[in-house]
Amino acid sequence: MSERTRTRPAGHTSAPTNSRLLRINGTLDPHVHLRGLEWSHKGTFASETAAALAGGYCAVFDMPNTPPATVNETSLQRKLIDLGAQARCDYKAWLGADPKRDPNPQELQQLGQQVCGLKLYCGETTGTLLIDRTLMESYIAAWSGPGPIGLHAEGDMIQHFIEAVARYGKVGHICHIPTKAAVEQLQAAKEAGVKLTAGVSPHHLFLTDRDLDALGPKAVMKPPLGQSTDRDALWEGLRSGVIDMVETDHAPHTWEEKQQHKPAFGVAGLDTCLPLMLTAASEGRIGYDLLPTILADAPRAVFGLAAADAESYVLLDPKSRWTITAENLHTDCGWSPFEGVSMTGRVVETVLRGRTVFKDSEVLAEPGFGQPL
Ligand code: DOR
Ligand code: ZN
């Protein structure tokens, strides 16, 4: 790791000693698939934002690959109305690049003011938003922000994205960065001055392809699980600051959909991400002092939100020991790849705009309490 890319202090690894509880202000998950709309059988804005609050998140950014896809004014307004009525935590939506047409820069400029960023699906995924390299370039060229251009991709397409972002002088965000090779590409691009950030998902940090046999469809997602060398590079990238943040890629599917011959891609992540990160900190894999950066401050800064206000926060017990079970999840899908895994660290209370919205395993905010960011 070069000094230039090492943007973070090394971080201490002992649990905080001055107070039993750890507090993180303004937690934000910039990558969730809440479902709702025509996929309400998988989860609703009400159920999945309950999982967000139970998981210690104050706010989430919802991805565009739901039917109807969030690719124009009509579908964006429809989603925002449902989110406004149902969300229990604060929220914003992503806009998706539409595979059915070339970008319209004026339309993108207007829509850009209402969303957190533009999402490009350049690799196999759930939904109908897959675009090819030509359209990826056109959308990168046409986007005027203010949010970044988010990328879903694997393999060579990640480097093609980095080069196009550099060529057009745009700001890119590599979503759920999956491999050692991609971390190396990201680091080289950052060192060359390309305006890039990246997020890593908990399943890529805590699982590898060796878990596929035991977990079956619960370990099937896109991008897929990598090898242990990939996982280790993701941890090192997160510790050093090459990878900016953690994003859950919370993507619930019904258990029935996961048991099909070709299981649906995606895993639930909102309930379990913060406990997993606390557990990693208890084992010395990351410093407790980095958690506010990667779970709140970095995503807020990258997506142009004000610094966290002191009225919205999560309280975490870094010592509490417990085991994840299907019963203690709040997501509607009711399953997790981490069922049966022992945690050291628990979400105790989530407070949103001064009100306790989760405590003692109970979600206390009603649908509609969430505000647009
Ligand atoms: O595994 C995934 N599931 N990857 C994605 O890109 C989409 C997500 C979903 O929406 O199910
Ligand atoms: Zn996703």
GROMACS .gro file of C-alpha atoms and ligand atoms in nm:
model
  385
    1MET     CA    1   0.000   0.000   0.000
    2SER     CA    2   0.162   0.330  -0.100
    3GLU     CA    3   0.159   0.624   0.139
    4ARG     CA    4  -0.036   0.827  -0.117
    5THR     CA    5  -0.330   0.588  -0.112
    6ARG     CA    6  -0.316   0.527   0.262
    7THR     CA    7  -0.566   0.796   0.349
    8ARG     CA    8  -0.658   0.652   0.687
    9PRO     CA    9  -0.476   0.623   1.015
   10ALA     CA   10  -0.390   0.262   1.100
   11GLY     CA   11  -0.668   0.251   1.362
   12HIS     CA   12  -0.663   0.090   1.702
   13THR     CA   13  -0.823  -0.248   1.749
   14SER     CA   14  -0.923  -0.256   2.113
   15ALA     CA   15  -1.283  -0.208   2.222
   16PRO     CA   16  -1.359   0.139   2.361
   17THR     CA   17  -1.297   0.142   2.732
   18ASN     CA   18  -1.432   0.478   2.851
   19SER     CA   19  -1.796   0.389   2.791
   20ARG     CA   20  -1.972   0.059   2.740
   21LEU     CA   21  -2.156   0.175   2.431
   22LEU     CA   22  -2.018   0.295   2.102
   23ARG     CA   23  -2.206   0.567   1.915
   24ILE     CA   24  -2.208   0.638   1.541
   25ASN     CA   25  -2.388   0.947   1.415
   26GLY     CA   26  -2.570   0.951   1.081
   27THR     CA   27  -2.529   0.593   0.965
   28LEU     CA   28  -2.605   0.563   0.593
   29ASP     CA   29  -2.628   0.257   0.369
   30PRO     CA   30  -2.598   0.393   0.015
   31HIS     CA   31  -2.685   0.060  -0.152
   32VAL     CA   32  -3.008  -0.124  -0.076
   33HIS     CA   33  -3.279  -0.294  -0.281
   34LEU     CA   34  -3.586  -0.230  -0.067
   35ARG     CA   35  -3.822  -0.384  -0.327
   36GLY     CA   36  -4.180  -0.254  -0.285
   37LEU     CA   37  -4.377  -0.152  -0.598
   38GLU     CA   38  -4.438  -0.463  -0.811
   39TRP     CA   39  -4.191  -0.664  -0.603
   40SER     CA   40  -4.367  -0.614  -0.271
   41HIS     CA   41  -4.386  -0.994  -0.230
   42LYS     CA   42  -4.006  -0.985  -0.172
   43GLY     CA   43  -4.025  -0.698   0.078
   44THR     CA   44  -4.188  -0.358   0.116
   45PHE     CA   45  -4.051  -0.012   0.185
   46ALA     CA   46  -4.203  -0.050   0.533
   47SER     CA   47  -4.057  -0.395   0.608
   48GLU     CA   48  -3.709  -0.337   0.470
   49THR     CA   49  -3.668   0.005   0.633
   50ALA     CA   50  -3.764  -0.169   0.961
   51ALA     CA   51  -3.466  -0.397   0.893
   52ALA     CA   52  -3.255  -0.083   0.833
   53LEU     CA   53  -3.347   0.066   1.172
   54ALA     CA   54  -3.298  -0.267   1.348
   55GLY     CA   55  -2.958  -0.289   1.178
   56GLY     CA   56  -2.863   0.055   1.310
   57TYR     CA   57  -2.906   0.260   0.993
   58CYS     CA   58  -3.061   0.608   0.997
   59ALA     CA   59  -3.086   0.633   0.616
   60VAL     CA   60  -3.070   0.420   0.300
   61PHE     CA   61  -3.039   0.481  -0.075
   62ASP     CA   62  -3.268   0.258  -0.283
   63MET     CA   63  -3.153   0.100  -0.610
   64PRO     CA   64  -3.346   0.140  -0.939
   65ASN     CA   65  -3.380  -0.221  -1.061
   66THR     CA   66  -3.735  -0.280  -0.931
   67PRO     CA   67  -4.032  -0.308  -1.164
   68PRO     CA   68  -4.113  -0.045  -1.274
   69ALA     CA   69  -3.746   0.043  -1.311
   70THR     CA   70  -3.650   0.389  -1.181
   71VAL     CA   71  -3.537   0.529  -1.516
   72ASN     CA   72  -3.756   0.834  -1.580
   73GLU     CA   73  -3.964   1.102  -1.410
   74THR     CA   74  -4.282   0.891  -1.390
   75SER     CA   75  -4.121   0.587  -1.230
   76LEU     CA   76  -3.910   0.803  -0.997
   77GLN     CA   77  -4.216   0.991  -0.872
   78ARG     CA   78  -4.405   0.666  -0.824
   79LYS     CA   79  -4.122   0.527  -0.612
   80LEU     CA   80  -4.081   0.851  -0.413
   81ILE     CA   81  -4.453   0.858  -0.331
   82ASP     CA   82  -4.444   0.500  -0.200
   83LEU     CA   83  -4.121   0.563  -0.010
   84GLY     CA   84  -4.273   0.877   0.143
   85ALA     CA   85  -4.577   0.682   0.262
   86GLN     CA   86  -4.394   0.370   0.386
   87ALA     CA   87  -4.031   0.437   0.475
   88ARG     CA   88  -3.949   0.424   0.847
   89CYS     CA   89  -3.593   0.556   0.800
   90ASP     CA   90  -3.464   0.845   0.588
   91TYR     CA   91  -3.407   0.772   0.223
   92LYS     CA   92  -3.311   0.876  -0.126
   93ALA     CA   93  -3.340   0.690  -0.459
   94TRP     CA   94  -3.092   0.605  -0.732
   95LEU     CA   95  -3.176   0.667  -1.098
   96GLY     CA   96  -3.097   0.381  -1.341
   97ALA     CA   97  -2.955   0.408  -1.692
   98ASP     CA   98  -3.228   0.287  -1.928
   99PRO     CA   99  -3.116   0.005  -2.162
  100LYS     CA  100  -3.401   0.090  -2.400
  101ARG     CA  101  -3.279   0.436  -2.505
  102ASP     CA  102  -2.986   0.672  -2.543
  103PRO     CA  103  -2.939   0.923  -2.262
  104ASN     CA  104  -3.101   1.264  -2.281
  105PRO     CA  105  -2.861   1.508  -2.105
  106GLN     CA  106  -3.135   1.764  -2.024
  107GLU     CA  107  -3.359   1.499  -1.873
  108LEU     CA  108  -3.067   1.354  -1.673
  109GLN     CA  109  -2.976   1.699  -1.546
  110GLN     CA  110  -3.328   1.754  -1.418
  111LEU     CA  111  -3.362   1.404  -1.267
  112GLY     CA  112  -3.011   1.431  -1.122
  113GLN     CA  113  -3.134   1.695  -0.875
  114GLN     CA  114  -3.378   1.446  -0.721
  115VAL     CA  115  -3.161   1.135  -0.685
  116CYS     CA  116  -2.842   1.030  -0.507
  117GLY     CA  117  -2.668   0.917  -0.826
  118LEU     CA  118  -2.693   0.735  -1.159
  119LYS     CA  119  -2.661   0.356  -1.150
  120LEU     CA  120  -2.516   0.162  -1.444
  121TYR     CA  121  -2.574  -0.214  -1.458
  122CYS     CA  122  -2.289  -0.342  -1.672
  123GLY     CA  123  -2.293  -0.701  -1.550
  124GLU     CA  124  -2.551  -0.975  -1.497
  125THR     CA  125  -2.798  -0.882  -1.226
  126THR     CA  126  -3.157  -0.900  -1.101
  127GLY     CA  127  -3.404  -0.705  -1.316
  128THR     CA  128  -3.391  -0.568  -1.669
  129LEU     CA  129  -3.136  -0.284  -1.654
  130LEU     CA  130  -2.831  -0.451  -1.811
  131ILE     CA  131  -2.651  -0.214  -2.055
  132ASP     CA  132  -2.359  -0.273  -2.292
  133ARG     CA  133  -2.026  -0.090  -2.301
  134THR     CA  134  -2.139   0.158  -2.567
  135LEU     CA  135  -2.440   0.268  -2.363
  136MET     CA  136  -2.226   0.277  -2.048
  137GLU     CA  137  -1.998   0.532  -2.218
  138SER     CA  138  -2.293   0.738  -2.346
  139TYR     CA  139  -2.448   0.759  -1.998
  140ILE     CA  140  -2.116   0.850  -1.836
  141ALA     CA  141  -2.067   1.126  -2.094
  142ALA     CA  142  -2.422   1.257  -2.049
  143TRP     CA  143  -2.444   1.260  -1.666
  144SER     CA  144  -2.400   1.598  -1.498
  145GLY     CA  145  -2.449   1.496  -1.135
  146PRO     CA  146  -2.448   1.620  -0.870
  147GLY     CA  147  -2.432   1.259  -0.740
  148PRO     CA  148  -2.174   1.007  -0.861
  149ILE     CA  149  -2.213   0.742  -1.132
  150GLY     CA  150  -2.246   0.404  -0.957
  151LEU     CA  151  -2.124   0.090  -1.131
  152HIS     CA  152  -2.241  -0.269  -1.101
  153ALA     CA  153  -1.988  -0.484  -1.289
  154GLU     CA  154  -1.740  -0.767  -1.277
  155GLY     CA  155  -1.412  -0.838  -1.459
  156ASP     CA  156  -1.288  -0.616  -1.744
  157MET     CA  157  -1.593  -0.392  -1.734
  158ILE     CA  158  -1.464  -0.233  -1.412
  159GLN     CA  159  -1.149  -0.110  -1.587
  160HIS     CA  160  -1.354   0.010  -1.888
  161PHE     CA  161  -1.568   0.211  -1.644
  162ILE     CA  162  -1.264   0.360  -1.470
  163GLU     CA  163  -1.119   0.468  -1.806
  164ALA     CA  164  -1.446   0.623  -1.923
  165VAL     CA  165  -1.492   0.810  -1.593
  166ALA     CA  166  -1.137   0.946  -1.632
  167ARG     CA  167  -1.185   1.036  -1.999
  168TYR     CA  168  -1.505   1.233  -1.938
  169GLY     CA  169  -1.385   1.386  -1.610
  170LYS     CA  170  -1.681   1.248  -1.414
  171VAL     CA  171  -1.711   1.112  -1.059
  172GLY     CA  172  -1.753   0.735  -1.032
  173HIS     CA  173  -1.841   0.497  -0.750
  174ILE     CA  174  -1.765   0.126  -0.785
  175CYS     CA  175  -2.042  -0.058  -0.603
  176HIS     CA  176  -1.976  -0.381  -0.409
  177ILE     CA  177  -1.617  -0.405  -0.529
  178PRO     CA  178  -1.565  -0.782  -0.554
  179THR     CA  179  -1.204  -0.881  -0.624
  180LYS     CA  180  -0.836  -0.820  -0.551
  181ALA     CA  181  -0.788  -0.724  -0.917
  182ALA     CA  182  -1.058  -0.458  -0.890
  183VAL     CA  183  -0.904  -0.318  -0.570
  184GLU     CA  184  -0.572  -0.288  -0.753
  185GLN     CA  185  -0.740  -0.113  -1.048
  186LEU     CA  186  -0.916   0.123  -0.809
  187GLN     CA  187  -0.595   0.201  -0.621
  188ALA     CA  188  -0.403   0.273  -0.942
  189ALA     CA  189  -0.682   0.499  -1.069
  190LYS     CA  190  -0.706   0.690  -0.740
  191GLU     CA  191  -0.328   0.739  -0.743
  192ALA     CA  192  -0.357   0.874  -1.098
  193GLY     CA  193  -0.614   1.128  -0.979
  194VAL     CA  194  -0.932   0.973  -1.121
  195LYS     CA  195  -1.234   1.082  -0.915
  196LEU     CA  196  -1.341   0.741  -0.788
  197THR     CA  197  -1.477   0.590  -0.470
  198ALA     CA  198  -1.584   0.236  -0.388
  199GLY     CA  199  -1.796   0.040  -0.146
  200VAL     CA  200  -1.759  -0.319  -0.029
  201SER     CA  201  -2.044  -0.547   0.078
  202PRO     CA  202  -2.044  -0.757   0.395
  203HIS     CA  203  -2.097  -1.086   0.210
  204HIS     CA  204  -1.774  -1.027   0.013
  205LEU     CA  205  -1.590  -0.944   0.338
  206PHE     CA  206  -1.715  -1.239   0.542
  207LEU     CA  207  -1.776  -1.519   0.288
  208THR     CA  208  -1.585  -1.682   0.003
  209ASP     CA  209  -1.664  -1.932  -0.272
  210ARG     CA  210  -1.572  -2.205  -0.020
  211ASP     CA  211  -1.897  -2.124   0.163
  212LEU     CA  212  -2.110  -2.206  -0.143
  213ASP     CA  213  -2.139  -2.577  -0.064
  214ALA     CA  214  -2.271  -2.517   0.287
  215LEU     CA  215  -2.488  -2.213   0.210
  216GLY     CA  216  -2.620  -2.303  -0.135
  217PRO     CA  217  -2.856  -2.032  -0.269
  218LYS     CA  218  -2.798  -1.818   0.041
  219ALA     CA  219  -2.452  -1.750  -0.099
  220VAL     CA  220  -2.566  -1.667  -0.454
  221MET     CA  221  -2.542  -1.301  -0.548
  222LYS     CA  222  -2.392  -1.070  -0.812
  223PRO     CA  223  -2.104  -1.004  -0.815
  224PRO     CA  224  -2.043  -1.357  -0.683
  225LEU     CA  225  -1.832  -1.453  -0.382
  226GLY     CA  226  -1.460  -1.455  -0.455
  227GLN     CA  227  -1.161  -1.647  -0.322
  228SER     CA  228  -0.991  -1.589   0.012
  229THR     CA  229  -0.726  -1.376  -0.165
  230ASP     CA  230  -1.008  -1.148  -0.286
  231ARG     CA  231  -1.161  -1.128   0.062
  232ASP     CA  232  -0.823  -1.045   0.218
  233ALA     CA  233  -0.760  -0.771  -0.040
  234LEU     CA  234  -1.104  -0.621   0.033
  235TRP     CA  235  -1.024  -0.604   0.406
  236GLU     CA  236  -0.685  -0.448   0.337
  237GLY     CA  237  -0.845  -0.199   0.096
  238LEU     CA  238  -1.103  -0.104   0.357
  239ARG     CA  239  -0.844  -0.063   0.634
  240SER     CA  240  -0.617   0.151   0.416
  241GLY     CA  241  -0.888   0.375   0.272
  242VAL     CA  242  -0.857   0.256  -0.091
  243ILE     CA  243  -1.213   0.129  -0.037
  244ASP     CA  244  -1.415   0.414   0.107
  245MET     CA  245  -1.720   0.256   0.270
  246VAL     CA  246  -1.932  -0.047   0.347
  247GLU     CA  247  -2.261  -0.085   0.156
  248THR     CA  248  -2.487  -0.379   0.229
  249ASP     CA  249  -2.635  -0.449  -0.119
  250HIS     CA  250  -2.936  -0.566   0.084
  251ALA     CA  251  -3.133  -0.761  -0.180
  252PRO     CA  252  -3.408  -0.979  -0.032
  253HIS     CA  253  -3.578  -1.257  -0.231
  254THR     CA  254  -3.835  -1.501  -0.101
  255TRP     CA  255  -3.701  -1.838   0.011
  256GLU     CA  256  -3.905  -1.994  -0.267
  257GLU     CA  257  -3.726  -1.775  -0.526
  258LYS     CA  258  -3.391  -1.876  -0.380
  259GLN     CA  259  -3.472  -2.245  -0.408
  260GLN     CA  260  -3.544  -2.237  -0.780
  261HIS     CA  261  -3.316  -2.425  -1.021
  262LYS     CA  262  -3.146  -2.090  -1.097
  263PRO     CA  263  -3.167  -1.907  -0.761
  264ALA     CA  264  -3.239  -1.535  -0.767
  265PHE     CA  265  -2.924  -1.326  -0.713
  266GLY     CA  266  -2.898  -1.138  -0.387
  267VAL     CA  267  -2.889  -1.164  -0.007
  268ALA     CA  268  -3.037  -0.967   0.279
  269GLY     CA  269  -2.783  -0.752   0.463
  270LEU     CA  270  -2.939  -0.464   0.656
  271ASP     CA  271  -3.007  -0.651   0.983
  272THR     CA  272  -2.661  -0.802   1.008
  273CYS     CA  273  -2.400  -0.559   0.869
  274LEU     CA  274  -2.321  -0.356   1.180
  275PRO     CA  275  -2.303  -0.662   1.410
  276LEU     CA  276  -2.069  -0.827   1.158
  277MET     CA  277  -1.846  -0.518   1.148
  278LEU     CA  278  -1.840  -0.504   1.530
  279THR     CA  279  -1.748  -0.871   1.537
  280ALA     CA  280  -1.466  -0.806   1.289
  281ALA     CA  281  -1.345  -0.521   1.511
  282SER     CA  282  -1.354  -0.749   1.819
  283GLU     CA  283  -1.126  -0.988   1.630
  284GLY     CA  284  -0.886  -0.712   1.524
  285ARG     CA  285  -0.973  -0.721   1.155
  286ILE     CA  286  -1.059  -0.350   1.159
  287GLY     CA  287  -1.026  -0.072   1.414
  288TYR     CA  288  -1.338   0.035   1.605
  289ASP     CA  289  -1.232   0.391   1.526
  290LEU     CA  290  -1.281   0.331   1.152
  291LEU     CA  291  -1.645   0.224   1.187
  292PRO     CA  292  -1.792   0.580   1.190
  293THR     CA  293  -1.591   0.662   0.876
  294ILE     CA  294  -1.692   0.360   0.669
  295LEU     CA  295  -2.055   0.339   0.790
  296ALA     CA  296  -2.149   0.708   0.805
  297ASP     CA  297  -1.899   0.983   0.731
  298ALA     CA  298  -1.759   0.852   0.402
  299PRO     CA  299  -2.095   0.766   0.242
  300ARG     CA  300  -2.238   1.099   0.356
  301ALA     CA  301  -1.946   1.291   0.205
  302VAL     CA  302  -1.939   1.094  -0.123
  303PHE     CA  303  -2.312   1.142  -0.178
  304GLY     CA  304  -2.311   1.510  -0.083
  305LEU     CA  305  -2.504   1.488   0.245
  306ALA     CA  306  -2.434   1.730   0.527
  307ALA     CA  307  -2.223   1.598   0.814
  308ALA     CA  308  -2.428   1.381   1.049
  309ASP     CA  309  -2.644   1.572   1.296
  310ALA     CA  310  -2.616   1.471   1.660
  311GLU     CA  311  -2.987   1.380   1.681
  312SER     CA  312  -2.962   1.079   1.449
  313TYR     CA  313  -2.736   0.796   1.560
  314VAL     CA  314  -2.697   0.433   1.659
  315LEU     CA  315  -2.578   0.301   1.996
  316LEU     CA  316  -2.383  -0.023   1.975
  317ASP     CA  317  -2.275  -0.264   2.247
  318PRO     CA  318  -1.936  -0.391   2.128
  319LYS     CA  319  -1.921  -0.668   2.391
  320SER     CA  320  -2.265  -0.828   2.362
  321ARG     CA  321  -2.252  -1.188   2.242
  322TRP     CA  322  -2.539  -1.340   2.047
  323THR     CA  323  -2.614  -1.561   1.747
  324ILE     CA  324  -2.792  -1.453   1.429
  325THR     CA  325  -3.110  -1.653   1.370
  326ALA     CA  326  -3.391  -1.624   1.117
  327GLU     CA  327  -3.622  -1.526   1.404
  328ASN     CA  328  -3.424  -1.217   1.501
  329LEU     CA  329  -3.419  -1.072   1.148
  330HIS     CA  330  -3.658  -0.791   1.054
  331THR     CA  331  -3.634  -0.829   0.675
  332ASP     CA  332  -3.948  -0.978   0.524
  333CYS     CA  333  -3.755  -1.250   0.344
  334GLY     CA  334  -3.673  -1.410   0.680
  335TRP     CA  335  -3.337  -1.564   0.596
  336SER     CA  336  -2.970  -1.466   0.595
  337PRO     CA  337  -2.644  -1.630   0.490
  338PHE     CA  338  -2.523  -1.551   0.842
  339GLU     CA  339  -2.782  -1.754   1.035
  340GLY     CA  340  -2.606  -1.950   1.310
  341VAL     CA  341  -2.302  -1.721   1.313
  342SER     CA  342  -2.189  -1.592   1.656
  343MET     CA  343  -2.163  -1.215   1.693
  344THR     CA  344  -1.965  -0.999   1.935
  345GLY     CA  345  -2.147  -0.670   1.908
  346ARG     CA  346  -2.510  -0.567   1.893
  347VAL     CA  347  -2.731  -0.277   1.788
  348VAL     CA  348  -2.883  -0.146   2.113
  349GLU     CA  349  -3.076   0.162   2.001
  350THR     CA  350  -3.130   0.364   1.685
  351VAL     CA  351  -3.233   0.729   1.719
  352LEU     CA  352  -3.363   0.927   1.422
  353ARG     CA  353  -3.413   1.304   1.447
  354GLY     CA  354  -3.427   1.280   1.826
  355ARG     CA  355  -3.676   0.992   1.844
  356THR     CA  356  -3.589   0.638   1.950
  357VAL     CA  357  -3.689   0.429   1.648
  358PHE     CA  358  -3.540   0.093   1.749
  359LYS     CA  359  -3.473  -0.043   2.098
  360ASP     CA  360  -3.486  -0.378   2.278
  361SER     CA  361  -3.527  -0.566   1.948
  362GLU     CA  362  -3.836  -0.361   1.860
  363VAL     CA  363  -3.883  -0.120   1.570
  364LEU     CA  364  -4.071   0.181   1.705
  365ALA     CA  365  -4.105   0.407   1.398
  366GLU     CA  366  -4.422   0.382   1.194
  367PRO     CA  367  -4.426   0.370   0.812
  368GLY     CA  368  -4.397   0.726   0.682
  369PHE     CA  369  -4.165   0.848   0.961
  370GLY     CA  370  -3.873   0.844   0.716
  371GLN     CA  371  -3.788   1.171   0.541
  372PRO     CA  372  -3.638   1.229   0.196
  373LEU     CA  373  -3.273   1.343   0.210
  374DOR     O1  374  -2.708  -1.002  -0.603
  374DOR     C1  375  -2.764  -0.903  -0.645
  374DOR     N1  376  -2.893  -0.878  -0.619
  374DOR     N2  377  -2.695  -0.817  -0.720
  374DOR     C2  378  -2.755  -0.713  -0.782
  374DOR     O2  379  -2.692  -0.641  -0.854
  374DOR     C3  380  -2.897  -0.691  -0.769
  374DOR     C4  381  -2.953  -0.752  -0.649
  374DOR     C5  382  -3.104  -0.763  -0.654
  374DOR     O3  383  -3.168  -0.662  -0.680
  374DOR     O4  384  -3.155  -0.871  -0.631
  375ZN      ZN  385  -2.715  -0.395  -0.556
   0.00000   0.00000   0.00000
